[in-house]
Amino acid sequence: MSIRVEHLKKDFSFYKKDMGIRGSLHNIFHREMLVKSAVKDISFFVEEGEMTGFIGPNGAGKTTTLKMLSGILHPSGGTVDINGFVPWERKNDFKRQISIVMGQKNQLWWDLPASDSFYLNKCIFGVEDKAYRDVVEELAELLDVKELVNVQVRRLSLGERMKMEVMAALIHRPKILFLDEPTIGLDILSQQKLREFLKYYNEQWKTTVIITSHYMADIQALCDRAVIINQGQLVYDGKLNDINRFFGEKRLVSIKTAETVAGEQWETFGRVREMNPRGAVLEVPRDKTREILASVMAALPVEDFTVTEVPLEESIARYYQKTG
């Protein structure tokens, strides 16, 4: 199922609260309404079967957007078309084709085994008995939790609970999966296993996936494309590999020398990020990379060099800092 978003907006209205008893009394008769624009006129398109990374700092509007796409929230303006469905109309046929997993929200019953929550979802979505048994068995094996599905959720580790959350979301084989910070708080091994599962599941079932995460490793491992929003506005929509060309003004030049070079000599060519007696890593302007390399090779006994991009998360973080 494809997703088409056009000029989507979401405003939240709230009243200003003055401090103290006097302020409270004043608010009874004179309340000032404020408006917070969480999402401001964003548009994008996601192809069927595509895995798209939805990136942005805290408060950028990522979760609000996913809630509108899944029908939890009604937008203040704009349109969303998911194979002919309008999400906030919440038609049963639409709800059977989507699922959402939120890393900071639980859908499993805390005091019951995960298998009970799975069965509840089976009944809600009208999944046939054989199909239900097949999907639970398959997912439990892929996620390596066969021995845990009948254990109380409260007794599971955070990583194990998140695997169960994902299983619960996939009981009805949704065609679209929204993942909001699915690896938050997980250890490195649990993050890696969950990424491997999601990548495999997408390849096998061609599920359309939109994932938000503050861990760039999640996005790089799963997605070829990124949609970046900041302060509610879309600032980038394109290939993940092209982000540095869009945001990055710098490159990293790693140089190895045949002889020892004094530290102050490196500083004349650019910002020194790392240094050892026979080499250094310089941060240089992208448009002056060749010029600086030529100067270094003319002045120093260069044995080898490599030019690489600044890490994605660093380029994006610098952009956020520039825009406040």
CSV table of C-alpha atoms in Angstrom, one decimal:
chain,number,residue,atom,x,y,z
A,1,MET,CA,0.0,0.0,0.0
A,2,SER,CA,1.3,3.4,-0.9
A,3,ILE,CA,1.1,6.5,1.2
A,4,ARG,CA,0.4,10.0,-0.2
A,5,VAL,CA,0.7,13.0,2.1
A,6,GLU,CA,-0.1,16.5,0.8
A,7,HIS,CA,0.1,19.8,2.8
A,8,LEU,CA,-0.4,18.0,6.1
A,9,LYS,CA,-0.8,20.3,9.2
A,10,LYS,CA,-1.5,19.8,12.9
A,11,ASP,CA,-2.1,22.6,15.4
A,12,PHE,CA,-2.7,22.2,19.1
A,13,SER,CA,-4.6,24.8,21.1
A,14,PHE,CA,-4.1,25.4,24.8
A,15,TYR,CA,-4.5,28.0,27.4
A,16,LYS,CA,-1.8,30.0,29.0
A,17,LYS,CA,-1.6,29.4,32.8
A,18,ASP,CA,-0.4,32.3,35.0
A,19,MET,CA,1.4,31.4,38.2
A,20,GLY,CA,0.0,31.5,41.7
A,21,ILE,CA,-3.5,31.9,43.2
A,22,ARG,CA,-3.9,35.4,41.7
A,23,GLY,CA,-3.0,34.1,38.3
A,24,SER,CA,-5.5,31.2,38.6
A,25,LEU,CA,-8.3,33.7,39.5
A,26,HIS,CA,-7.3,35.8,36.6
A,27,ASN,CA,-7.5,32.8,34.2
A,28,ILE,CA,-11.0,32.1,35.2
A,29,PHE,CA,-12.2,35.3,33.6
A,30,HIS,CA,-9.4,36.1,31.1
A,31,ARG,CA,-7.8,33.1,29.5
A,32,GLU,CA,-5.2,33.6,26.7
A,33,MET,CA,-5.3,30.9,24.1
A,34,LEU,CA,-2.0,29.8,22.5
A,35,VAL,CA,-1.5,27.7,19.4
A,36,LYS,CA,1.4,25.3,18.8
A,37,SER,CA,2.0,24.2,15.2
A,38,ALA,CA,3.4,20.7,15.5
A,39,VAL,CA,3.3,19.9,11.8
A,40,LYS,CA,3.5,22.6,9.2
A,41,ASP,CA,2.5,21.8,5.6
A,42,ILE,CA,4.5,18.7,4.8
A,43,SER,CA,4.1,16.6,1.7
A,44,PHE,CA,5.7,13.3,0.7
A,45,PHE,CA,5.0,10.0,-1.0
A,46,VAL,CA,5.9,6.4,0.1
A,47,GLU,CA,5.9,3.6,-2.4
A,48,GLU,CA,4.4,0.2,-1.6
A,49,GLY,CA,6.9,-2.0,0.1
A,50,GLU,CA,9.3,0.8,0.8
A,51,MET,CA,11.1,1.3,4.1
A,52,THR,CA,11.4,5.0,4.9
A,53,GLY,CA,13.3,6.6,7.7
A,54,PHE,CA,11.4,9.5,9.4
A,55,ILE,CA,14.1,11.6,11.1
A,56,GLY,CA,14.0,14.7,13.3
A,57,PRO,CA,14.9,16.1,16.8
A,58,ASN,CA,12.7,15.9,19.8
A,59,GLY,CA,9.5,17.9,19.2
A,60,ALA,CA,10.0,18.0,15.4
A,61,GLY,CA,6.6,16.5,14.7
A,62,LYS,CA,7.5,12.9,13.9
A,63,THR,CA,5.2,11.1,16.3
A,64,THR,CA,2.3,13.6,15.6
A,65,THR,CA,2.7,12.8,11.9
A,66,LEU,CA,2.6,9.0,12.4
A,67,LYS,CA,-0.5,9.4,14.6
A,68,MET,CA,-2.2,11.3,11.8
A,69,LEU,CA,-1.2,8.7,9.2
A,70,SER,CA,-2.5,5.9,11.4
A,71,GLY,CA,-5.8,7.7,12.2
A,72,ILE,CA,-5.2,8.4,15.9
A,73,LEU,CA,-5.2,12.1,15.3
A,74,HIS,CA,-7.3,14.3,13.0
A,75,PRO,CA,-5.2,16.9,11.1
A,76,SER,CA,-5.8,20.6,11.1
A,77,GLY,CA,-5.3,20.7,7.3
A,78,GLY,CA,-4.1,18.8,4.3
A,79,THR,CA,-4.8,15.3,3.0
A,80,VAL,CA,-3.5,11.7,3.4
A,81,ASP,CA,-4.4,9.0,1.0
A,82,ILE,CA,-3.5,5.4,1.8
A,83,ASN,CA,-4.7,3.3,-1.1
A,84,GLY,CA,-8.0,5.2,-1.2
A,85,PHE,CA,-8.5,5.4,2.6
A,86,VAL,CA,-8.5,8.5,4.7
A,87,PRO,CA,-6.9,7.4,8.0
A,88,TRP,CA,-8.9,9.5,10.4
A,89,GLU,CA,-12.2,8.1,9.1
A,90,ARG,CA,-11.0,4.9,10.8
A,91,LYS,CA,-12.8,2.5,8.6
A,92,ASN,CA,-12.5,-1.2,9.6
A,93,ASP,CA,-11.0,-2.2,6.2
A,94,PHE,CA,-8.3,0.5,6.7
A,95,LYS,CA,-7.5,-0.5,10.3
A,96,ARG,CA,-7.0,-4.2,9.2
A,97,GLN,CA,-4.3,-3.1,6.9
A,98,ILE,CA,-2.1,-1.0,9.2
A,99,SER,CA,-0.4,-1.3,12.6
A,100,ILE,CA,1.6,1.0,14.8
A,101,VAL,CA,4.3,0.2,17.4
A,102,MET,CA,5.4,3.0,19.7
A,103,GLY,CA,8.6,2.4,21.7
A,104,GLN,CA,7.3,4.4,24.7
A,105,LYS,CA,3.7,3.0,24.7
A,106,ASN,CA,2.6,-0.6,25.6
A,107,GLN,CA,-0.2,-2.5,23.9
A,108,LEU,CA,0.4,-5.7,25.8
A,109,TRP,CA,-1.4,-6.6,29.1
A,110,TRP,CA,1.3,-6.2,31.8
A,111,ASP,CA,0.1,-9.0,34.1
A,112,LEU,CA,-0.7,-11.5,31.4
A,113,PRO,CA,1.5,-13.6,29.1
A,114,ALA,CA,2.1,-12.0,25.6
A,115,SER,CA,0.2,-15.0,24.1
A,116,ASP,CA,-3.0,-13.7,25.7
A,117,SER,CA,-2.6,-10.3,24.0
A,118,PHE,CA,-1.8,-12.0,20.7
A,119,TYR,CA,-5.1,-14.0,20.9
A,120,LEU,CA,-7.0,-10.8,21.7
A,121,ASN,CA,-5.6,-9.2,18.6
A,122,LYS,CA,-6.5,-12.3,16.6
A,123,CYS,CA,-10.1,-12.0,17.7
A,124,ILE,CA,-10.2,-8.2,17.1
A,125,PHE,CA,-8.9,-8.5,13.6
A,126,GLY,CA,-10.8,-11.8,12.8
A,127,VAL,CA,-7.7,-13.8,12.0
A,128,GLU,CA,-8.5,-17.5,11.2
A,129,ASP,CA,-7.2,-20.1,13.6
A,130,LYS,CA,-4.6,-21.7,11.3
A,131,ALA,CA,-3.3,-18.4,10.0
A,132,TYR,CA,-3.0,-17.2,13.6
A,133,ARG,CA,-1.0,-20.3,14.7
A,134,ASP,CA,1.2,-20.0,11.6
A,135,VAL,CA,2.0,-16.3,12.2
A,136,VAL,CA,2.8,-16.7,15.9
A,137,GLU,CA,5.0,-19.7,15.3
A,138,GLU,CA,6.9,-17.9,12.4
A,139,LEU,CA,7.4,-14.7,14.3
A,140,ALA,CA,8.4,-16.4,17.6
A,141,GLU,CA,11.0,-18.4,15.7
A,142,LEU,CA,12.4,-15.4,13.8
A,143,LEU,CA,12.6,-13.3,16.9
A,144,ASP,CA,13.9,-16.2,19.0
A,145,VAL,CA,11.2,-15.9,21.7
A,146,LYS,CA,9.5,-19.3,21.5
A,147,GLU,CA,10.1,-19.9,25.2
A,148,LEU,CA,8.8,-16.5,26.3
A,149,VAL,CA,5.4,-16.1,24.7
A,150,ASN,CA,3.7,-17.7,27.7
A,151,VAL,CA,5.6,-15.7,30.3
A,152,GLN,CA,4.0,-12.7,32.0
A,153,VAL,CA,5.0,-9.5,30.2
A,154,ARG,CA,6.1,-7.9,33.4
A,155,ARG,CA,8.8,-10.5,33.8
A,156,LEU,CA,10.3,-9.9,30.4
A,157,SER,CA,13.3,-7.7,29.8
A,158,LEU,CA,12.9,-4.5,27.8
A,159,GLY,CA,14.3,-6.1,24.6
A,160,GLU,CA,12.0,-9.1,25.0
A,161,ARG,CA,9.0,-6.9,25.6
A,162,MET,CA,9.7,-4.9,22.4
A,163,LYS,CA,9.9,-8.2,20.4
A,164,MET,CA,6.5,-9.1,21.8
A,165,GLU,CA,5.1,-5.7,20.9
A,166,VAL,CA,6.3,-6.2,17.3
A,167,MET,CA,4.7,-9.6,17.2
A,168,ALA,CA,1.4,-8.3,18.5
A,169,ALA,CA,1.4,-5.6,15.8
A,170,LEU,CA,2.0,-8.2,13.0
A,171,ILE,CA,-0.6,-10.8,14.1
A,172,HIS,CA,-3.0,-9.7,11.3
A,173,ARG,CA,-0.2,-9.3,8.6
A,174,PRO,CA,-0.7,-5.5,8.1
A,175,LYS,CA,0.4,-4.1,4.8
A,176,ILE,CA,1.6,-0.9,6.4
A,177,LEU,CA,3.7,-0.7,9.6
A,178,PHE,CA,4.5,2.5,11.5
A,179,LEU,CA,7.4,2.2,14.0
A,180,ASP,CA,8.0,5.0,16.4
A,181,GLU,CA,11.3,4.6,18.2
A,182,PRO,CA,11.1,0.8,18.3
A,183,THR,CA,14.7,0.4,19.6
A,184,ILE,CA,14.6,3.1,22.3
A,185,GLY,CA,16.4,1.9,25.4
A,186,LEU,CA,17.5,-1.4,24.0
A,187,ASP,CA,21.0,-2.7,24.2
A,188,ILE,CA,23.2,-3.0,21.1
A,189,LEU,CA,22.5,-6.7,20.6
A,190,SER,CA,18.7,-6.3,20.9
A,191,GLN,CA,18.8,-3.4,18.5
A,192,GLN,CA,20.7,-5.4,16.0
A,193,LYS,CA,18.4,-8.5,16.2
A,194,LEU,CA,15.3,-6.3,15.9
A,195,ARG,CA,16.7,-4.5,12.8
A,196,GLU,CA,17.6,-7.9,11.2
A,197,PHE,CA,14.1,-9.1,11.8
A,198,LEU,CA,12.4,-6.0,10.4
A,199,LYS,CA,14.6,-6.1,7.3
A,200,TYR,CA,13.8,-9.8,6.7
A,201,TYR,CA,10.1,-9.3,7.3
A,202,ASN,CA,10.0,-6.4,4.8
A,203,GLU,CA,11.7,-8.4,2.2
A,204,GLN,CA,9.5,-11.4,2.6
A,205,TRP,CA,6.1,-9.7,2.9
A,206,LYS,CA,6.7,-6.4,1.1
A,207,THR,CA,5.3,-4.5,4.0
A,208,THR,CA,5.4,-0.7,3.7
A,209,VAL,CA,7.3,0.6,6.7
A,210,ILE,CA,7.8,4.1,8.1
A,211,ILE,CA,10.2,4.2,11.0
A,212,THR,CA,11.3,7.0,13.3
A,213,SER,CA,14.4,6.7,15.4
A,214,HIS,CA,17.1,8.8,17.1
A,215,TYR,CA,19.6,6.0,16.4
A,216,MET,CA,21.0,6.6,12.9
A,217,ALA,CA,22.1,3.0,12.9
A,218,ASP,CA,18.5,2.0,12.7
A,219,ILE,CA,17.8,4.2,9.7
A,220,GLN,CA,21.1,3.2,7.9
A,221,ALA,CA,20.5,-0.5,8.5
A,222,LEU,CA,16.9,-0.5,7.2
A,223,CYS,CA,16.2,2.4,4.9
A,224,ASP,CA,17.5,3.7,1.5
A,225,ARG,CA,15.5,6.9,1.9
A,226,ALA,CA,15.0,9.5,4.6
A,227,VAL,CA,12.4,12.1,5.2
A,228,ILE,CA,13.7,14.7,7.7
A,229,ILE,CA,11.5,17.3,9.5
A,230,ASN,CA,12.6,20.0,11.8
A,231,GLN,CA,10.2,22.3,13.8
A,232,GLY,CA,7.3,20.7,12.0
A,233,GLN,CA,8.6,21.4,8.5
A,234,LEU,CA,10.0,19.0,5.9
A,235,VAL,CA,13.6,19.9,5.2
A,236,TYR,CA,14.8,16.9,3.2
A,237,ASP,CA,13.3,14.0,1.3
A,238,GLY,CA,15.6,11.8,-0.7
A,239,LYS,CA,18.3,9.1,-0.7
A,240,LEU,CA,20.0,8.4,2.6
A,241,ASN,CA,23.4,8.5,0.9
A,242,ASP,CA,22.7,12.0,-0.4
A,243,ILE,CA,22.2,13.6,3.0
A,244,ASN,CA,25.8,14.6,3.4
A,245,ARG,CA,25.7,16.4,0.0
A,246,PHE,CA,22.6,18.2,1.1
A,247,PHE,CA,23.6,19.1,4.7
A,248,GLY,CA,27.3,18.4,4.9
A,249,GLU,CA,29.7,21.3,4.2
A,250,LYS,CA,32.7,19.4,5.3
A,251,ARG,CA,34.7,16.2,4.5
A,252,LEU,CA,37.2,14.2,6.4
A,253,VAL,CA,40.6,13.6,5.0
A,254,SER,CA,42.7,10.8,6.6
A,255,ILE,CA,46.4,11.2,5.8
A,256,LYS,CA,49.3,8.8,6.5
A,257,THR,CA,52.8,10.1,6.2
A,258,ALA,CA,56.2,8.4,5.7
A,259,GLU,CA,57.8,10.5,8.4
A,260,THR,CA,56.9,12.1,11.7
A,261,VAL,CA,55.0,15.4,11.2
A,262,ALA,CA,54.7,18.1,14.0
A,263,GLY,CA,51.2,18.8,15.2
A,264,GLU,CA,51.3,22.5,14.3
A,265,GLN,CA,52.0,21.6,10.6
A,266,TRP,CA,48.6,19.9,10.3
A,267,GLU,CA,46.7,22.9,11.7
A,268,THR,CA,47.6,25.0,8.7
A,269,PHE,CA,45.5,22.8,6.4
A,270,GLY,CA,42.3,22.4,8.4
A,271,ARG,CA,40.7,21.4,11.6
A,272,VAL,CA,42.5,18.5,13.2
A,273,ARG,CA,40.1,15.9,14.4
A,274,GLU,CA,42.7,13.2,15.2
A,275,MET,CA,46.4,13.1,15.1
A,276,ASN,CA,49.3,10.7,15.7
A,277,PRO,CA,53.1,11.1,14.9
A,278,ARG,CA,52.7,9.8,11.4
A,279,GLY,CA,49.2,10.9,10.4
A,280,ALA,CA,46.1,12.9,11.0
A,281,VAL,CA,42.4,13.2,10.2
A,282,LEU,CA,41.5,16.7,8.9
A,283,GLU,CA,38.1,18.3,8.6
A,284,VAL,CA,38.1,20.4,5.4
A,285,PRO,CA,35.5,22.4,3.4
A,286,ARG,CA,33.8,20.2,0.8
A,287,ASP,CA,34.5,22.6,-2.1
A,288,LYS,CA,38.2,22.9,-1.2
A,289,THR,CA,39.0,19.3,-0.7
A,290,ARG,CA,41.2,18.9,-3.8
A,291,GLU,CA,43.0,22.2,-3.3
A,292,ILE,CA,43.9,21.3,0.3
A,293,LEU,CA,45.0,17.8,-0.6
A,294,ALA,CA,47.3,19.2,-3.2
A,295,SER,CA,48.8,21.6,-0.7
A,296,VAL,CA,49.3,18.8,1.9
A,297,MET,CA,51.0,16.5,-0.7
A,298,ALA,CA,53.3,19.3,-1.8
A,299,ALA,CA,54.3,20.2,1.8
A,300,LEU,CA,54.4,16.8,3.6
A,301,PRO,CA,55.7,13.3,2.9
A,302,VAL,CA,52.3,11.8,2.2
A,303,GLU,CA,52.3,8.0,1.9
A,304,ASP,CA,48.5,7.4,1.6
A,305,PHE,CA,45.2,9.3,2.1
A,306,THR,CA,41.5,8.7,2.0
A,307,VAL,CA,38.5,11.1,1.8
A,308,THR,CA,35.3,10.2,3.5
A,309,GLU,CA,32.0,11.9,4.4
A,310,VAL,CA,31.2,13.3,7.8
A,311,PRO,CA,29.0,10.7,9.7
A,312,LEU,CA,25.3,11.2,8.8
A,313,GLU,CA,24.2,11.9,12.4
A,314,GLU,CA,26.9,14.6,12.7
A,315,SER,CA,25.8,16.4,9.5
A,316,ILE,CA,22.1,16.3,10.6
A,317,ALA,CA,23.0,17.5,14.1
A,318,ARG,CA,24.9,20.5,12.7
A,319,TYR,CA,21.9,21.4,10.6
A,320,TYR,CA,19.6,21.3,13.7
A,321,GLN,CA,22.0,23.5,15.6
A,322,LYS,CA,22.1,26.1,12.7
A,323,THR,CA,18.3,26.2,12.6
A,324,GLY,CA,18.0,26.5,16.4
